[in-house]
Short mmCIF file of C-alpha atoms in Angstrom, two decimals:
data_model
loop_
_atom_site.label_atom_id
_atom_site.label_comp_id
_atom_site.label_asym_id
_atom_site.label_seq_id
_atom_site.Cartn_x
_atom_site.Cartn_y
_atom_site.Cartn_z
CA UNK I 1 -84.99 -47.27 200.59
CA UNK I 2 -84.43 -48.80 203.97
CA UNK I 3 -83.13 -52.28 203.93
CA UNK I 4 -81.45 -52.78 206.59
CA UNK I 5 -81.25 -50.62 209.83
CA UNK I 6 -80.51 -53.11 212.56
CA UNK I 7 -77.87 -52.33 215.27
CA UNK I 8 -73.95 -52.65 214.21
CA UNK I 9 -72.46 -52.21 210.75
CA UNK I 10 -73.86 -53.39 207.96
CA UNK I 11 -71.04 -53.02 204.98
CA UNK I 12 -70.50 -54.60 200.82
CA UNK I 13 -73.79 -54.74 199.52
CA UNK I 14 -74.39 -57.07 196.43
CA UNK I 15 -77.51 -57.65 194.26
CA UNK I 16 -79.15 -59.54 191.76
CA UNK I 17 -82.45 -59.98 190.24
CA UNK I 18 -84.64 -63.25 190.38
CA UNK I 19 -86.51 -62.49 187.56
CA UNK I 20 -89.35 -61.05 189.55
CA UNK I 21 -87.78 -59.40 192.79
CA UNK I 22 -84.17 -58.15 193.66
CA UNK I 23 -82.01 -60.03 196.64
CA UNK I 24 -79.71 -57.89 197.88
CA UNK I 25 -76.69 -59.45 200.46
CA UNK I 26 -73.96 -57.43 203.02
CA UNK I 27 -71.96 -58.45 205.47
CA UNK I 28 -73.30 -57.72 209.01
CA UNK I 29 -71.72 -56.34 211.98
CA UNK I 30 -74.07 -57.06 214.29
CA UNK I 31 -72.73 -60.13 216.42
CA UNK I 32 -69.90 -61.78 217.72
CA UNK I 33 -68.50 -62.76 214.02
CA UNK I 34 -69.03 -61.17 209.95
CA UNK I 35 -72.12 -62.80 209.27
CA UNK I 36 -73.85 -62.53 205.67
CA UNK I 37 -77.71 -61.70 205.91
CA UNK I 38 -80.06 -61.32 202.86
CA UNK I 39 -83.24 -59.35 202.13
CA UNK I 40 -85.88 -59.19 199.21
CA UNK I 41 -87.28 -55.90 197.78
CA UNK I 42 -89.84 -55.87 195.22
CA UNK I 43 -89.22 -53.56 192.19
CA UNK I 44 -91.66 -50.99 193.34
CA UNK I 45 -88.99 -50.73 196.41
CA UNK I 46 -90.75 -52.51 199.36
CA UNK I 47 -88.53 -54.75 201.59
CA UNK I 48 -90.77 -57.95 201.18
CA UNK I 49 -88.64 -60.45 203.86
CA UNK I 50 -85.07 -60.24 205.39
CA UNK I 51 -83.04 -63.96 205.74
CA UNK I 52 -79.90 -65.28 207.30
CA UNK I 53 -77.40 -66.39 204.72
CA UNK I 54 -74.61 -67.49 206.56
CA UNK I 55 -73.67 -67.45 210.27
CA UNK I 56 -70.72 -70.34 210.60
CA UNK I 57 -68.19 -69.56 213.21
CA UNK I 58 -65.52 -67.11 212.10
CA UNK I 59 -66.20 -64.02 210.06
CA UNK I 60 -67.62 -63.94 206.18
CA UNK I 61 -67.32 -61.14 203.52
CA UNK I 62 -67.39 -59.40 200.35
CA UNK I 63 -70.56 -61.36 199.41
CA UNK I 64 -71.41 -61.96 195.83
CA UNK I 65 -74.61 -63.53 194.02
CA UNK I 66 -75.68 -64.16 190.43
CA UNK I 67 -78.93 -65.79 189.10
CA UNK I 68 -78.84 -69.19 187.54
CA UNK I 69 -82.10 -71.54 186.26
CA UNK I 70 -85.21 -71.13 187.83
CA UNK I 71 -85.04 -69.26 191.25
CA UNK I 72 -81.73 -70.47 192.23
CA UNK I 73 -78.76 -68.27 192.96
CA UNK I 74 -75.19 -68.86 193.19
CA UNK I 75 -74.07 -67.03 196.64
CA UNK I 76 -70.16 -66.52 197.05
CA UNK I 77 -68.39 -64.92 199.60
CA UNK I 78 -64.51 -65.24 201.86
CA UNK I 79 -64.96 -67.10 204.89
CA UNK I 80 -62.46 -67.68 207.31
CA UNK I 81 -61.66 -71.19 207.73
CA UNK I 82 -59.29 -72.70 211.14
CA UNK I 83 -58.71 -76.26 208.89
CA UNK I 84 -59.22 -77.96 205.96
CA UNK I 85 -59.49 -81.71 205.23
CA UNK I 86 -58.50 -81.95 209.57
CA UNK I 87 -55.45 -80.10 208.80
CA UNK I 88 -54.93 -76.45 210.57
CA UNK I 89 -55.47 -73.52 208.12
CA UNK I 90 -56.71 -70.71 209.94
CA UNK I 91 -56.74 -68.58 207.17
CA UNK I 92 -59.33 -67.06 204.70
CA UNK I 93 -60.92 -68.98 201.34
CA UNK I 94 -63.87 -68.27 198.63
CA UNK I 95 -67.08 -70.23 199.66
CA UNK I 96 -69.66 -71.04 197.47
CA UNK I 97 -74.06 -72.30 197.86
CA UNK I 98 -76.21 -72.60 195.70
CA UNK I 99 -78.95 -70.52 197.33
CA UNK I 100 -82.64 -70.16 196.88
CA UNK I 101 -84.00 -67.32 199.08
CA UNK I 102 -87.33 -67.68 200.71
CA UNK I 103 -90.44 -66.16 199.23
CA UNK I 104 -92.15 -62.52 199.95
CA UNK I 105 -94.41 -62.34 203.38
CA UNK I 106 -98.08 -61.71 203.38
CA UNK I 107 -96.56 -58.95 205.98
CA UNK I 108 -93.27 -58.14 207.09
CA UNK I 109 -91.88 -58.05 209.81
CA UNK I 110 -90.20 -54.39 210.86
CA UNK I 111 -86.80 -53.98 210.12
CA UNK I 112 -86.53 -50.54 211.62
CA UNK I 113 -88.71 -47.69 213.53
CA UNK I 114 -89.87 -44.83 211.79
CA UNK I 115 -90.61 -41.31 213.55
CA UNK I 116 -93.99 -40.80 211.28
CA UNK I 117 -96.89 -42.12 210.61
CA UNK I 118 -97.40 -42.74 206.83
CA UNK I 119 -99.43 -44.47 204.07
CA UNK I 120 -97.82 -45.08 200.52
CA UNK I 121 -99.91 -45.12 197.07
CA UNK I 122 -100.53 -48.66 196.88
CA UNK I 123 -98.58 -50.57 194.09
CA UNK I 124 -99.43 -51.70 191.47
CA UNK I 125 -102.68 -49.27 190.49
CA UNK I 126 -104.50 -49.82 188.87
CA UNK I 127 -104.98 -53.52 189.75
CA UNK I 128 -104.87 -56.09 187.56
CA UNK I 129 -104.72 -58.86 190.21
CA UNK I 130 -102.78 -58.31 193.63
CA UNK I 131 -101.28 -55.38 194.93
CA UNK I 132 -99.34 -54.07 198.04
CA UNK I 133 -99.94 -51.37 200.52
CA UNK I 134 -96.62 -49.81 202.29
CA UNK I 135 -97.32 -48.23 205.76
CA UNK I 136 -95.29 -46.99 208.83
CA UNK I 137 -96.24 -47.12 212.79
CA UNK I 138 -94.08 -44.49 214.34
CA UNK I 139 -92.38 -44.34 217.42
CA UNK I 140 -93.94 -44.58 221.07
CA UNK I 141 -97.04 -46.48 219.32
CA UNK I 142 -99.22 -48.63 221.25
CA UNK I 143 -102.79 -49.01 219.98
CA UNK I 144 -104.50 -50.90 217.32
CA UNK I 145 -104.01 -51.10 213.69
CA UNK I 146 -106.54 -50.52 211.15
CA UNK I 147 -106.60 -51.24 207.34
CA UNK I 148 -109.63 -51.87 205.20
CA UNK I 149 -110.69 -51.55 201.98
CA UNK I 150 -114.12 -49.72 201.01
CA UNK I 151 -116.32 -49.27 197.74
CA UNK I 152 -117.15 -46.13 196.49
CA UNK I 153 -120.35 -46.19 198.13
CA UNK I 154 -118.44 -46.54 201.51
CA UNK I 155 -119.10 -50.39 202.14
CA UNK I 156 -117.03 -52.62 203.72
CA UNK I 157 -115.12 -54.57 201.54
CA UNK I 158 -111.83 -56.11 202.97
CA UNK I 159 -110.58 -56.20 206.44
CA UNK I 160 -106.70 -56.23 205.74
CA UNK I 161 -105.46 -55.55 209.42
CA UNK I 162 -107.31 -55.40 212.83
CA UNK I 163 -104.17 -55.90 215.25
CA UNK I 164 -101.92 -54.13 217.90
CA UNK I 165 -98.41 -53.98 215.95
CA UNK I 166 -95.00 -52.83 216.86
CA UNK I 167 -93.41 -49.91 215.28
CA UNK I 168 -92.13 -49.91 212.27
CA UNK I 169 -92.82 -50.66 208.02
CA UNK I 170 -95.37 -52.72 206.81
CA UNK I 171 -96.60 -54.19 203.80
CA UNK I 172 -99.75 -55.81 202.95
CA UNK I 173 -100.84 -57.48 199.89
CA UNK I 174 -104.10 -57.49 199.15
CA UNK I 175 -105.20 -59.79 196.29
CA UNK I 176 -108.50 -57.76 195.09
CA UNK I 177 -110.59 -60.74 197.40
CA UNK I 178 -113.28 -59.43 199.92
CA UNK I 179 -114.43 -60.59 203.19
CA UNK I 180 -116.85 -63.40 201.80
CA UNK I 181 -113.81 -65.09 199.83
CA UNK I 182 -115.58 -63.44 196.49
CA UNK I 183 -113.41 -61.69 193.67
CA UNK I 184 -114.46 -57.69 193.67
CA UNK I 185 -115.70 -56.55 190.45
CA UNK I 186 -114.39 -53.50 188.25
CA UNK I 187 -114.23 -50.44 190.14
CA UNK I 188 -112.70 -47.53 192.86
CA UNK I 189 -112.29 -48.66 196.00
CA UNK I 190 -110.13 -46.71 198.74
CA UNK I 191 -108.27 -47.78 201.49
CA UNK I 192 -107.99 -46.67 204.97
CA UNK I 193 -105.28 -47.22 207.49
CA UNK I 194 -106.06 -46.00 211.48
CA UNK I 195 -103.61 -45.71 214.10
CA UNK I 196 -104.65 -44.20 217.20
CA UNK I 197 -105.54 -40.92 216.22
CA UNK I 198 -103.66 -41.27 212.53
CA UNK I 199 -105.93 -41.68 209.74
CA UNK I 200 -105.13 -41.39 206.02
CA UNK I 201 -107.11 -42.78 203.50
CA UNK I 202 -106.04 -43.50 199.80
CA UNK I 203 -107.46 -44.48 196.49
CA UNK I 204 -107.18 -47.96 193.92
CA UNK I 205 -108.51 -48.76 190.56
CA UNK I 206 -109.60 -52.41 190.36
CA UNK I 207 -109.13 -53.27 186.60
CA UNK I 208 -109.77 -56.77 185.06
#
């Protein structure tokens, strides 16, 4: 699972689990300083949002997190320090915040580009209430996305995504609500993602 593939190193991952997601932490290369970034993946694997932990001046690392009450989460890591109390230090101490990360996107942004096009099993299926649908925009892609739900009889039922998007992983939830703003009943229903000349087309149970 891809969860973070931006540019510079990205080093000492730590994770915990909220209770309904996991939020995973690592130090991050990427600029001037060791910053800390963030990211939560559902437990069917799906990168739901990425988040800045900490970006202070000087660098951060070994990150650390546990769950407490609720959502909160107890976020430690070494942070390098030049005083303390307006006298000079310039030297390295543990940090602590009590940390709640932000909640899962309708639809994420990309955090990397892939080189196919793809559309994931939707999960979970059957549906009980929501669900999420996982798809990739390769490389060199410039044209509009398409993703919509159908009955079995080949009717319309949800227009997910009717957009031009950048390459890269997506994820949609769909929460078993059509068009109209009406509840679907019982049933198969397939979906079908269109890019360009990509089509794939897969299949969901609707269970209530």
């Amino acid at each position: 699972i891809p969860i973070s593939t931006s540019s510079g190193n990205q080093v000492c991952p730590s994770v915990a689990f909220d209770g309904t997601d996991y939020i995973v932490l690592w130090e991050d290369y990427g600029n001037v300083f060791t910053d800390i970034y963030g990211a939560r993946v559902s437990t069917a694997g799906i990168v739901l949002d990425t988040f800045t932990v900490v970006t202070q001046e000087g660098n951060q690392f070994s990150p650390a997190l546990v769950k407490g009450p609720d959502e909160e989460l107890l976020v430690t890591y070494s942070g390098f320090v030049d005083s303390i109390n307006t006298r000079p230090a310039n030297t390295m101490r543990i940090w602590g915040s009590l940390f709640i990360p932000p909640v899962g996107l309708k639809e994420d942004i990309p955090i990397s580009k892939p080189l196919h096009f793809s559309l994931k099993q939707n999960f979970p299926n059957p549906i009980f209430s929501e669900t999420q649908i996982t798809y990739s925009i390769p490389r060199n892609s410039n044209t509009t996305t398409n993703l919509k739900i159908y009955n079995s009889t080949g009717q319309q039922v949800k227009n997910l995504v009717n957009k031009n998007q950048l390459p890269g992983f997506y994820t949609v939830r769909w929460d078993c609500i059509d068009d109209k703003g009406k509840p679907v009943p019982n049933g198969i229903y397939f979906y079908r993602l269109s890019v360009g000349k990509n089509i794939a087309v897969k299949k969901i149970v609707v269970i209530r």
